[in-house]
């Protein structure tokens, strides 16, 4: 079976580990979010691609969910000793190596998709990991504070401010001119089923869907999504702040309506969200907490079973 999955960072990566376990003989292509990408100290950092790569490749810091296992922070401390900003983004020594190689390859003219493939040569994530686009797009957040009304990089809002300042707007800069990375539309066209993991519906999945051509290609396929919202709240993280910014309630029902019936054929919700419904979408309620690898595998298996049953 050929499976395509979209993915953000931690939530997406953990789900993908379950998906691999649920479908060991399938060919899985992951379309990763690059709206969170940021240039720091002259280095191009792709947090979501790296989280997927490290998680599936066995290099992730399991407790934290991002960054490398066994990490040290000597470079970060040395930069801070020089007073170098920003100091709010945690880059470890091991992680730095990834960003150095990526930046060097990008500077040599390789597109991000080829850089990602080269990095995955080491990590062997067991999926084909594609960035949503080789073109640079960045999620920016419009906020108002003492400094006035301004747009800041998503990471500054998410990591430095912990989304404590309300987002007035969330914009994917460069979206209109961006093209899907090579292989993305072909993988979607060849897919038997498409699965949307419980990644952030605004700044992860929503970002990928904004790359011209991707949503339309997905609408032709059998797509099943897993709700990231359980009982009116995100399971972890601050997805509620992102949903509020785009005027969407934090509920499994509202995220279902946000994705819509043109995109989704099936929607998995948690048992406490039984009753969620939308014309044209088959909704199933089941346990949705990715509390351990087995529970996560069972969620992914349920998504696949639903998708197969809906495939016309
Ligand atoms: P990303 O969007 O994939 O980068 O992942 P995040 O780690 O930011 O999490 C995205 C979403 O996943 C959040 O809205 C969480 O509510 C949701 N999430 C995290 N853990 C779980 C879980 O165990 N079950 C479900 N259903 N959603 C989860
Ligand atoms: Ca993310």
CSV table of N, CA and C in Angstrom, one decimal, residues 6-14 16 30-38 45-56 60 65-67 89 99 102 116 129-132 139 154-155 158 199-200 203-205 207-208:
chain,number,residue,atom,x,y,z
A,6,UNK,N,0.8,13.9,5.9
A,6,UNK,CA,1.4,15.3,6.1
A,6,UNK,C,1.9,15.3,7.5
A,7,UNK,N,2.9,16.1,7.8
A,7,UNK,CA,3.3,16.1,9.2
A,7,UNK,C,4.0,17.4,9.6
A,8,UNK,N,3.7,17.8,10.9
A,8,UNK,CA,4.4,18.9,11.5
A,8,UNK,C,5.6,18.3,12.3
A,9,UNK,N,5.7,18.7,13.6
A,9,UNK,CA,6.9,18.2,14.3
A,9,UNK,C,6.5,17.1,15.3
A,10,UNK,N,6.5,17.4,16.6
A,10,UNK,CA,6.4,16.3,17.6
A,10,UNK,C,5.2,15.4,17.4
A,11,UNK,N,4.0,16.1,17.4
A,11,UNK,CA,2.7,15.3,17.2
A,11,UNK,C,2.8,14.4,16.0
A,12,UNK,N,3.2,15.0,14.9
A,12,UNK,CA,3.3,14.4,13.6
A,12,UNK,C,4.2,13.2,13.6
A,13,UNK,N,5.4,13.4,14.2
A,13,UNK,CA,6.5,12.4,14.2
A,13,UNK,C,6.1,11.2,15.1
A,14,UNK,N,5.5,11.5,16.2
A,14,UNK,CA,5.0,10.4,17.1
A,14,UNK,C,4.0,9.6,16.4
A,16,UNK,N,3.6,9.2,13.2
A,16,UNK,CA,4.3,8.5,12.1
A,16,UNK,C,5.0,7.2,12.5
A,30,UNK,N,6.1,11.1,3.5
A,30,UNK,CA,5.7,12.2,4.4
A,30,UNK,C,6.0,13.5,3.8
A,31,UNK,N,5.0,14.4,3.8
A,31,UNK,CA,5.1,15.7,3.3
A,31,UNK,C,5.3,16.6,4.6
A,32,UNK,N,6.5,17.2,4.8
A,32,UNK,CA,6.8,17.9,6.0
A,32,UNK,C,6.5,19.4,5.9
A,33,UNK,N,6.1,20.0,7.0
A,33,UNK,CA,6.0,21.4,7.1
A,33,UNK,C,7.3,22.1,7.2
A,34,UNK,N,7.5,23.1,6.3
A,34,UNK,CA,8.7,23.9,6.4
A,34,UNK,C,8.4,25.4,6.7
A,35,UNK,N,7.1,25.7,7.1
A,35,UNK,CA,6.8,27.1,7.5
A,35,UNK,C,7.4,27.5,8.8
A,36,UNK,N,7.9,26.5,9.6
A,36,UNK,CA,8.5,26.8,10.9
A,36,UNK,C,10.0,27.1,10.7
A,37,UNK,N,10.5,26.9,9.5
A,37,UNK,CA,12.0,27.1,9.2
A,37,UNK,C,12.4,28.5,9.6
A,38,UNK,N,13.7,28.5,10.0
A,38,UNK,CA,14.2,29.8,10.5
A,38,UNK,C,15.7,29.8,10.2
A,45,UNK,N,17.6,26.3,9.7
A,45,UNK,CA,17.1,25.3,10.7
A,45,UNK,C,15.7,24.9,10.2
A,46,UNK,N,15.4,23.6,10.1
A,46,UNK,CA,14.1,23.1,9.7
A,46,UNK,C,13.6,22.2,10.8
A,47,UNK,N,13.0,22.8,11.8
A,47,UNK,CA,12.6,22.1,13.0
A,47,UNK,C,11.7,20.9,12.8
A,48,UNK,N,10.7,21.0,11.9
A,48,UNK,CA,9.7,19.9,11.8
A,48,UNK,C,10.3,18.8,11.0
A,49,UNK,N,11.1,19.1,9.9
A,49,UNK,CA,11.7,18.0,9.1
A,49,UNK,C,12.7,17.3,10.0
A,50,UNK,N,13.4,18.0,10.8
A,50,UNK,CA,14.4,17.3,11.7
A,50,UNK,C,13.7,16.5,12.8
A,51,UNK,N,12.6,17.0,13.3
A,51,UNK,CA,11.9,16.2,14.4
A,51,UNK,C,11.4,14.9,13.8
A,52,UNK,N,10.9,14.9,12.6
A,52,UNK,CA,10.5,13.7,11.9
A,52,UNK,C,11.7,12.8,11.7
A,53,UNK,N,12.7,13.4,11.1
A,53,UNK,CA,13.9,12.6,10.8
A,53,UNK,C,14.6,11.9,12.0
A,54,UNK,N,14.7,12.7,13.1
A,54,UNK,CA,15.3,12.2,14.3
A,54,UNK,C,14.4,11.2,15.0
A,55,UNK,N,13.1,11.5,15.0
A,55,UNK,CA,12.2,10.6,15.7
A,55,UNK,C,12.2,9.2,15.0
A,56,UNK,N,12.0,9.2,13.7
A,56,UNK,CA,11.9,8.0,13.0
A,56,UNK,C,13.2,7.3,12.8
A,60,UNK,N,16.1,11.0,18.4
A,60,UNK,CA,15.4,12.1,19.1
A,60,UNK,C,15.6,12.0,20.6
A,65,UNK,N,10.9,15.4,23.0
A,65,UNK,CA,10.1,15.3,21.7
A,65,UNK,C,10.8,16.0,20.6
A,66,UNK,N,11.8,16.8,20.8
A,66,UNK,CA,12.5,17.5,19.8
A,66,UNK,C,14.0,17.5,20.2
A,67,UNK,N,14.8,17.8,19.2
A,67,UNK,CA,16.3,17.8,19.5
A,67,UNK,C,16.9,16.4,19.6
A,89,UNK,N,16.3,30.2,21.4
A,89,UNK,CA,16.1,29.0,20.6
A,89,UNK,C,17.2,28.0,20.9
A,99,UNK,N,22.4,21.4,10.9
A,99,UNK,CA,22.1,22.7,10.3
A,99,UNK,C,23.3,23.2,9.5
A,102,UNK,N,23.2,21.2,6.2
A,102,UNK,CA,22.0,21.7,5.4
A,102,UNK,C,22.4,23.1,4.7
A,116,UNK,N,17.4,17.3,2.2
A,116,UNK,CA,16.7,16.4,3.2
A,116,UNK,C,17.0,14.9,2.9
A,129,UNK,N,10.9,11.2,3.1
A,129,UNK,CA,10.6,12.5,3.8
A,129,UNK,C,10.8,13.6,2.7
A,130,UNK,N,9.7,14.3,2.4
A,130,UNK,CA,9.8,15.4,1.4
A,130,UNK,C,9.4,16.7,2.1
A,131,UNK,N,10.1,17.8,1.9
A,131,UNK,CA,9.6,19.1,2.4
A,131,UNK,C,8.4,19.5,1.5
A,132,UNK,N,7.5,20.2,2.1
A,132,UNK,CA,6.3,20.6,1.3
A,132,UNK,C,6.7,21.4,0.1
A,139,UNK,N,6.2,31.1,8.3
A,139,UNK,CA,5.1,31.5,9.0
A,139,UNK,C,5.4,32.7,9.9
A,154,UNK,N,7.2,33.0,13.4
A,154,UNK,CA,6.5,32.0,14.2
A,154,UNK,C,7.3,31.5,15.4
A,155,UNK,N,8.5,31.2,15.2
A,155,UNK,CA,9.3,30.7,16.3
A,155,UNK,C,9.5,31.7,17.4
A,158,UNK,N,6.2,31.4,19.2
A,158,UNK,CA,5.9,30.1,19.8
A,158,UNK,C,6.9,29.8,20.9
A,199,UNK,N,-1.4,16.6,13.9
A,199,UNK,CA,-0.5,17.8,14.0
A,199,UNK,C,-1.3,19.1,14.1
A,200,UNK,N,-0.6,20.2,14.4
A,200,UNK,CA,-1.3,21.5,14.5
A,200,UNK,C,-2.1,21.8,13.2
A,203,UNK,N,-0.7,25.8,12.0
A,203,UNK,CA,0.7,26.1,11.6
A,203,UNK,C,1.5,24.9,11.1
A,204,UNK,N,0.9,23.7,11.1
A,204,UNK,CA,1.5,22.5,10.5
A,204,UNK,C,0.7,22.0,9.3
A,205,UNK,N,-0.4,21.4,9.5
A,205,UNK,CA,-1.2,20.9,8.4
A,205,UNK,C,-1.7,22.1,7.5
A,207,UNK,N,-0.5,24.9,7.0
A,207,UNK,CA,0.6,25.5,6.3
A,207,UNK,C,0.8,24.7,5.0
A,208,UNK,N,0.9,23.4,5.2
A,208,UNK,CA,1.2,22.5,4.0
A,208,UNK,C,0.0,22.7,3.0
